[in-house]
mmCIF file of C-alpha atoms in Angstrom:
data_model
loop_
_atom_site.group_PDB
_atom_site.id
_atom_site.type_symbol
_atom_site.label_atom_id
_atom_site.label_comp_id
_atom_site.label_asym_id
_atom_site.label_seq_id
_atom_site.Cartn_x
_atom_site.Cartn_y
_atom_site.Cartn_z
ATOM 1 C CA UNK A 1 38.980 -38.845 -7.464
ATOM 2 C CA UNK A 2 38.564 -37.558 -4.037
ATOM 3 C CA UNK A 3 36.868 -34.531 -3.275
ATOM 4 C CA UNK A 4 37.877 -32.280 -0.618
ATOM 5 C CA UNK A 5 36.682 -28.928 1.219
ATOM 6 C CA UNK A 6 38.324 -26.595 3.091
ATOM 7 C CA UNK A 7 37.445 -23.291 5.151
ATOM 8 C CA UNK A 8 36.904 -19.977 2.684
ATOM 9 C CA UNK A 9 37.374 -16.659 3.813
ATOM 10 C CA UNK A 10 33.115 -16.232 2.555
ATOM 11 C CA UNK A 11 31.722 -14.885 -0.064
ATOM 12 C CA UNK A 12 31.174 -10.679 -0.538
ATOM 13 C CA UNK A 13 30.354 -8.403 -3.370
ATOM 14 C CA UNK A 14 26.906 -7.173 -5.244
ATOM 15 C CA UNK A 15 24.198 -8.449 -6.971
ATOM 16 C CA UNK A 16 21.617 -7.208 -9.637
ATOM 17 C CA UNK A 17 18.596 -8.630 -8.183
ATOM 18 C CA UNK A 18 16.798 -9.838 -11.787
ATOM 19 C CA UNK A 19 13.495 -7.819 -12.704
ATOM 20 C CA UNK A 20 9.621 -8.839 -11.869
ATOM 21 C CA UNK A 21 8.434 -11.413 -14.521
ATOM 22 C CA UNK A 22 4.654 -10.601 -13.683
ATOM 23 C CA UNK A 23 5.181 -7.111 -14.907
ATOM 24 C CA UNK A 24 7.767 -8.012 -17.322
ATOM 25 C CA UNK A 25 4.882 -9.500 -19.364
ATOM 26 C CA UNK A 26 2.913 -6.479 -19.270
ATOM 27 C CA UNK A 27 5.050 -3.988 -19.753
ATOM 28 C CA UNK A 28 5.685 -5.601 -23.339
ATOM 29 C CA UNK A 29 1.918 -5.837 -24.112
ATOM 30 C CA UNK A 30 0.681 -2.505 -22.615
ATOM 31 C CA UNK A 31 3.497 -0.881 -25.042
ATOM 32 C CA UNK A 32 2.599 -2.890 -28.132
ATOM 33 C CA UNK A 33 -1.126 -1.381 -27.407
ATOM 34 C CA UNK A 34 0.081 2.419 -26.735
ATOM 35 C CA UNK A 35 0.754 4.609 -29.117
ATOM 36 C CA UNK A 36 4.351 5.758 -29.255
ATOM 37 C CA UNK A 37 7.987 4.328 -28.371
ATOM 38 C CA UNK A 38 7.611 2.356 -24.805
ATOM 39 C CA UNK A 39 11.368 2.524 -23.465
ATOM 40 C CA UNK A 40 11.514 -0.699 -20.419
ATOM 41 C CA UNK A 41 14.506 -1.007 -18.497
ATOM 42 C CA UNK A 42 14.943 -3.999 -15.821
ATOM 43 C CA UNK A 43 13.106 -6.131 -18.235
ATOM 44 C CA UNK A 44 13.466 -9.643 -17.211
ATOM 45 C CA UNK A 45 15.144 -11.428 -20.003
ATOM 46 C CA UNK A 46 13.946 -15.036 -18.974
ATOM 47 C CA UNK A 47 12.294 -17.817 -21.533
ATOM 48 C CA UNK A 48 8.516 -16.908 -20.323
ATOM 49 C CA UNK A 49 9.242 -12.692 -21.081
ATOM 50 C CA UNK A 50 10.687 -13.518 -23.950
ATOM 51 C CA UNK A 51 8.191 -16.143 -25.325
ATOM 52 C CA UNK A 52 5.817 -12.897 -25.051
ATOM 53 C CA UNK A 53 7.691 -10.714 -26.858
ATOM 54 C CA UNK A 54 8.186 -13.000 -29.483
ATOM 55 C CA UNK A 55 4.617 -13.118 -29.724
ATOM 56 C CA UNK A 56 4.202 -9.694 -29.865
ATOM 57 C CA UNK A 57 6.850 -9.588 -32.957
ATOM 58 C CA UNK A 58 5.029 -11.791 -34.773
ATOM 59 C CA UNK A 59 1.647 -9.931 -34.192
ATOM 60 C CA UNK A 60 3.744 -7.013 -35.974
ATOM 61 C CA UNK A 61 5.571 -5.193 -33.413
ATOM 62 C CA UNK A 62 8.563 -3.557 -33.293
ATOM 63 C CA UNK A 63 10.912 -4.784 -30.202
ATOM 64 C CA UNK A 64 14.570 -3.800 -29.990
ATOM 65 C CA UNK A 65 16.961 -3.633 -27.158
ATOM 66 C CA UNK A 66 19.215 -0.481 -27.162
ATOM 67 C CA UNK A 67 21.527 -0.125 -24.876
ATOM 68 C CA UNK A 68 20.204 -1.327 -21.699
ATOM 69 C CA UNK A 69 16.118 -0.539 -22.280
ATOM 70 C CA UNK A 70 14.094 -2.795 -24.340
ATOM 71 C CA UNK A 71 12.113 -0.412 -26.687
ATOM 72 C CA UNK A 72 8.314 -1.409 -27.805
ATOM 73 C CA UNK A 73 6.823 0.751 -30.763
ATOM 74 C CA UNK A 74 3.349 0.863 -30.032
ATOM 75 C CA UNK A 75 0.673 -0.807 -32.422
ATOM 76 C CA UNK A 76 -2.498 1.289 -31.206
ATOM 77 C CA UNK A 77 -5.599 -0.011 -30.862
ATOM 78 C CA UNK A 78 -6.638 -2.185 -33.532
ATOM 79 C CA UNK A 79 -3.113 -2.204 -35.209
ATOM 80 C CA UNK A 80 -1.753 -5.974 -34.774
ATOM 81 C CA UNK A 81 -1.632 -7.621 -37.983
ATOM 82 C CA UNK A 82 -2.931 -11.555 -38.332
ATOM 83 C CA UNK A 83 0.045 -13.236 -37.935
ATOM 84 C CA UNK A 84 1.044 -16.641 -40.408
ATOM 85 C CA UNK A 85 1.624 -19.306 -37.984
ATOM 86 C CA UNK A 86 0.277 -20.183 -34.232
ATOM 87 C CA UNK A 87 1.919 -18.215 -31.503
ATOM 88 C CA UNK A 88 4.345 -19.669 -29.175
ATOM 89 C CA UNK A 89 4.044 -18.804 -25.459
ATOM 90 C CA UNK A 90 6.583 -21.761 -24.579
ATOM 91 C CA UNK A 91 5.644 -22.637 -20.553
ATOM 92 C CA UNK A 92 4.278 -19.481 -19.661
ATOM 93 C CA UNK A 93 0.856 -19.476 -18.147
ATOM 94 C CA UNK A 94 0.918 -15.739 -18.004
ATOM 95 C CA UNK A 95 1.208 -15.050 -21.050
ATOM 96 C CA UNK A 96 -1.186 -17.534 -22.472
ATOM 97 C CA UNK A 97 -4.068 -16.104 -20.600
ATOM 98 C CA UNK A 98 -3.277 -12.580 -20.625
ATOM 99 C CA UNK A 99 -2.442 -12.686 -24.731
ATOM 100 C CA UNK A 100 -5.968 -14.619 -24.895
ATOM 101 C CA UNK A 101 -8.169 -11.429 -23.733
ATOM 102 C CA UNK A 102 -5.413 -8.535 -25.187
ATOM 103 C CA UNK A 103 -5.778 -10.316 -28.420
ATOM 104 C CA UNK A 104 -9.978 -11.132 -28.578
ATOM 105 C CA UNK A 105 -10.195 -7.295 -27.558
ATOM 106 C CA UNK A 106 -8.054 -6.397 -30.829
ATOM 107 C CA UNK A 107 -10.598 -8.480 -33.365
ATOM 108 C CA UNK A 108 -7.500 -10.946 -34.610
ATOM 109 C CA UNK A 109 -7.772 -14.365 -35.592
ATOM 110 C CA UNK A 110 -4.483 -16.181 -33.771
ATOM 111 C CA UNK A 111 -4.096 -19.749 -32.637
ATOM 112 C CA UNK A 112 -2.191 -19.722 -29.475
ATOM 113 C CA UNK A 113 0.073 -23.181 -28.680
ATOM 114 C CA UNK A 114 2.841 -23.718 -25.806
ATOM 115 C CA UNK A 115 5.206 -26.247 -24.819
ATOM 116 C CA UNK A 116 4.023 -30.033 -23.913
ATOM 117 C CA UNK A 117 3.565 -28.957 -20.369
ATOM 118 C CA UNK A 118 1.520 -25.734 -20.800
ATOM 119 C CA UNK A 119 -0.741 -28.100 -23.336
ATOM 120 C CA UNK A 120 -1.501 -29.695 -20.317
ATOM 121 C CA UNK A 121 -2.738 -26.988 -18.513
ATOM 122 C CA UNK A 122 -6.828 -26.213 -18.398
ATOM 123 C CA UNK A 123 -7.569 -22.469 -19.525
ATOM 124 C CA UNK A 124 -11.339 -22.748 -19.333
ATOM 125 C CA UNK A 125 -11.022 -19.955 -16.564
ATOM 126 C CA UNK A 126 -10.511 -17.651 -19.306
ATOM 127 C CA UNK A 127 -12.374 -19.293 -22.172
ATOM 128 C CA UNK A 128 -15.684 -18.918 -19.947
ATOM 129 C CA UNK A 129 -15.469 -14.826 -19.427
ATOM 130 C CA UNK A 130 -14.175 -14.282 -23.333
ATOM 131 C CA UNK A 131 -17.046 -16.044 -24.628
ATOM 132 C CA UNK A 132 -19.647 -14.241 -22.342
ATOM 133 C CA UNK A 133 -18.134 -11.279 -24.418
ATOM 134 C CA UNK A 134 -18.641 -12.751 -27.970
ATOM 135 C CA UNK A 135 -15.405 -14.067 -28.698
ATOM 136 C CA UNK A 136 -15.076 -17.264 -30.444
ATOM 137 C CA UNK A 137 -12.391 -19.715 -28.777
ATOM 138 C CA UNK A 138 -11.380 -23.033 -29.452
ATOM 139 C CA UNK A 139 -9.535 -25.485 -27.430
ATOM 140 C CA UNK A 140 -9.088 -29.327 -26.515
ATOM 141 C CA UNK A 141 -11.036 -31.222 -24.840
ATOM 142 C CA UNK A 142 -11.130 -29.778 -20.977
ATOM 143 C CA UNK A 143 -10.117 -26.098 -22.201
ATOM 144 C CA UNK A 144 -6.652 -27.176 -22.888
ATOM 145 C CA UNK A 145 -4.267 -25.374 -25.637
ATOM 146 C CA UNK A 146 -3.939 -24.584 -28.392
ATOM 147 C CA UNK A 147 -6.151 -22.020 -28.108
ATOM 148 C CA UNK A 148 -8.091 -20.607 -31.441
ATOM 149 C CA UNK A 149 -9.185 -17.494 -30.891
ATOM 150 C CA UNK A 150 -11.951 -16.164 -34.154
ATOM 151 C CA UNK A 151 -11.688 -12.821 -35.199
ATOM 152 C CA UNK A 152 -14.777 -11.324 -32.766
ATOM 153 C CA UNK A 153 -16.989 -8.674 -32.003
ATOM 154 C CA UNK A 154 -17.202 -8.216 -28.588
ATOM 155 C CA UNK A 155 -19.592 -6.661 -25.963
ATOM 156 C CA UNK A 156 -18.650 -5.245 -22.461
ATOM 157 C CA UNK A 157 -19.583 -7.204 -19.498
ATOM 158 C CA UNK A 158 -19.824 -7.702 -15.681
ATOM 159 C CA UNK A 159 -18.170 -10.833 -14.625
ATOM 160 C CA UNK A 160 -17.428 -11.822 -11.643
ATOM 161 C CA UNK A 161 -14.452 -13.896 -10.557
ATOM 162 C CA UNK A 162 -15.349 -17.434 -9.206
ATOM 163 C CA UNK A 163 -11.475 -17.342 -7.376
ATOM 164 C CA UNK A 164 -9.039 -14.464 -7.311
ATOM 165 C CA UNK A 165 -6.910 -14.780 -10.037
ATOM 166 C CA UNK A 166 -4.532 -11.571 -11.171
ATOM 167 C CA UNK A 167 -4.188 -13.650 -14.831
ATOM 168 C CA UNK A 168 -8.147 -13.968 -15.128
ATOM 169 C CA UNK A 169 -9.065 -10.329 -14.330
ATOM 170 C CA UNK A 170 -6.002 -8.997 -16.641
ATOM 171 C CA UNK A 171 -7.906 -11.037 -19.427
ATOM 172 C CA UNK A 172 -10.904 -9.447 -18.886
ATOM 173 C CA UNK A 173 -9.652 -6.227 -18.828
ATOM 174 C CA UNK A 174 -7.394 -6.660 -21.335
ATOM 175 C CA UNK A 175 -10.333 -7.575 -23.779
ATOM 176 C CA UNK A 176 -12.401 -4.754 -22.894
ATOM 177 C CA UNK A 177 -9.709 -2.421 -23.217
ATOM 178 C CA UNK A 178 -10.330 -2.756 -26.879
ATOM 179 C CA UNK A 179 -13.858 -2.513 -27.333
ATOM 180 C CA UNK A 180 -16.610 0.116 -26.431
ATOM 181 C CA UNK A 181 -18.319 0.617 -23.183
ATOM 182 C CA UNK A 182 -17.523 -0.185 -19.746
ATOM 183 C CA UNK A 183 -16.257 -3.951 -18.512
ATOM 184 C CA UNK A 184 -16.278 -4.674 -15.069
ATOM 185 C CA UNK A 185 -14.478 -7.176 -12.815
ATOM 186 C CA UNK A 186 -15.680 -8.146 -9.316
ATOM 187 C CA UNK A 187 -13.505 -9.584 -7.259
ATOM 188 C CA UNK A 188 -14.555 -11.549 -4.026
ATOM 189 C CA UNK A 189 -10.951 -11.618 -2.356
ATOM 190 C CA UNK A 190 -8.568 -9.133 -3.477
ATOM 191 C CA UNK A 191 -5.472 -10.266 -6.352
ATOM 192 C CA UNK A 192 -2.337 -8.739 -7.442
ATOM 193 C CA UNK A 193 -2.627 -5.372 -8.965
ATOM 194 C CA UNK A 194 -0.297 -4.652 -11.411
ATOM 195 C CA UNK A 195 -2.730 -4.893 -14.574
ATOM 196 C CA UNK A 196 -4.664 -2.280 -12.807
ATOM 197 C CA UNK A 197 -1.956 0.547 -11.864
ATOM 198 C CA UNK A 198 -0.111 -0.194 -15.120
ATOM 199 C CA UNK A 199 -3.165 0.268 -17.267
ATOM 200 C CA UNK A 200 -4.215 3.154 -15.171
ATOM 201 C CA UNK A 201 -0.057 4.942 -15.839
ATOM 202 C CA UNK A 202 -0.296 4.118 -19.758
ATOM 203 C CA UNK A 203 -3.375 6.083 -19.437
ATOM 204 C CA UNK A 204 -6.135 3.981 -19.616
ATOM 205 C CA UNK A 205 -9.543 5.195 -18.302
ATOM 206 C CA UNK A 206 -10.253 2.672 -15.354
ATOM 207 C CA UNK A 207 -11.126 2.952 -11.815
ATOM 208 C CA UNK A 208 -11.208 1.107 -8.865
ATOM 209 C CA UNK A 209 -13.656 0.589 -6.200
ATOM 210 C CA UNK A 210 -14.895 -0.926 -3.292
ATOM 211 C CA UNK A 211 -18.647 -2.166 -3.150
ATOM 212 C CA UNK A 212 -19.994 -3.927 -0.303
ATOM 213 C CA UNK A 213 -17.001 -6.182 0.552
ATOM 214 C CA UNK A 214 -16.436 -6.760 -2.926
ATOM 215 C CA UNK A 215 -13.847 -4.645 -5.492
ATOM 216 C CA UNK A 216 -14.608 -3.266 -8.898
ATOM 217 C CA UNK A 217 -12.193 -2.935 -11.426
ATOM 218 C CA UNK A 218 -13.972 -0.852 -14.214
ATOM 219 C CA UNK A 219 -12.272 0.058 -17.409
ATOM 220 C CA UNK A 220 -13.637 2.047 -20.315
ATOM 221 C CA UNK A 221 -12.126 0.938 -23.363
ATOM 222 C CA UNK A 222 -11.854 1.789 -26.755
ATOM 223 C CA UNK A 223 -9.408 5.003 -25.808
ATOM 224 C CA UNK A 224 -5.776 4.992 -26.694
ATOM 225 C CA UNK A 225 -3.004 3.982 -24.326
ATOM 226 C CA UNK A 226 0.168 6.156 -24.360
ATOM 227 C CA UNK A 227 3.963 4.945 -24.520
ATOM 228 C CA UNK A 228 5.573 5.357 -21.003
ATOM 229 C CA UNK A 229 8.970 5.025 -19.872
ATOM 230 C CA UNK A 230 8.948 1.830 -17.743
ATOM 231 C CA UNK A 231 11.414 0.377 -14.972
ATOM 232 C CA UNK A 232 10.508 -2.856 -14.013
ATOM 233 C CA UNK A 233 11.309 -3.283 -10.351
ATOM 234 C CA UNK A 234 13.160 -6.385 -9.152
ATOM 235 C CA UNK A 235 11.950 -9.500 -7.753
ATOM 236 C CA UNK A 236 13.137 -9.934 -3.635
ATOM 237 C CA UNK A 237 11.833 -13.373 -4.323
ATOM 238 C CA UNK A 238 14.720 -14.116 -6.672
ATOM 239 C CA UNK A 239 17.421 -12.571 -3.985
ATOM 240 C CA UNK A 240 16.345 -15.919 -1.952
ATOM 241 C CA UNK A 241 18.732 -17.748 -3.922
ATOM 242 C CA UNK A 242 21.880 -15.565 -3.249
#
């Protein structure tokens, strides 16, 4: 068969640029912590969002979409149950390492797994700052998943960042959002920020600041997030394509 092309008049019309996946992920997991009904519009509905809110489900928590918003009621602190089976975070990096410290700063016992290529992928980066903090985690040989994760009690620390990495500071913070006293990250060259100014609008007590060429992310955890109504922005990376 022979293919052939001809002139078109072009191409015109809109588009619904798809939402951010970084704070996809977090908008799920800072509602399951609030208390409250999280409403999230703009969520992006790709494999890696949706491998965390399965996740999420089968820590215990309640995920619907209505209408157009995705709707998250919140767990508290201390309120996901153990779940019966390891936790599936398909290929998603993101949620692997982020799920790691939300879940040691909750005290549950979960085994986290992923696909063939994300059990290829080393996670000592946040194996080493967890267990400065007490937690107990388990992995292959050369940090790689599944990751166990022991039911913990954890202490506050100050670690500093060996490379900037948004994932490894959310993990850090992220596990001392659930336990007493104040953790600290130091970061040598600044990250992304989203974990920050998304903690700091569900009403976590953290601060930011600027030491001597260096920036400290401080949170005080312990205190109760609070549902928000959340509109993930969209991605101009993914208008590229179009």
């Amino acid at each position: 068969m022979q293919a052939v092309s001809s002139k078109t008049k072009g191409l015109s019309g809109s588009v619904t640029i798809p939402g951010d996946k970084s704070i996809s992920h977090r908008a799920l997991m800072f509602g399951a912590l609030a208390a409250g009904q999280t409403n999230i519009t703009g969520l992006l509905e790709s494999d890696d969002v949706l491998n965390t809110k399965q996740v999420l489900q089968d820590l215990g928590v309640d995920i619907r979409q209505q209408a157009e918003a995705y709707v998250v009621e919140g767990m508290g602190q201390k309120g996901f149950r153990e779940p019966m089976s390891p936790l599936n975070c398909g290929n998603s990096g993101t949620a692997m390492r982020l799920l790691a410290g939300l879940i040691a700063g909750q005290g549950v016992g979960v085994t986290l797994m992923g696909d063939e290529s994300l059990s290829k992928r080393p996670m000592k980066r946040v194996i080493v700052p967890l267990t400065q903090m007490g937690a107990t985690v388990d992995a292959k040989q050369g940090g790689k998943p599944p990751l166990s994760i022991s039911p913990s009690s954890l202490k506050p620390i100050s670690y500093e960042l060996p490379v900037a990495s948004a994932q490894v500071k959310s993990c850090v913070l992220l596990a001392g959002l659930g336990i007493e006293g104040e953790t600290t990250v130091i970061e040598n060259e600044k990250s992304r920020d989203h974990t920050e100014k998304m903690l700091k609008a569900f009403g976590a007590d953290i601060r930011v600041e600027d030491k001597d060429g260096q920036t400290h992310i401080t949170i005080c955890g312990g205190k109760q997030l609070t549902a928000q109504e959340v509109h993930v922005p969209a991605d101009p990376s993914s208008a590229a394509f179009f």
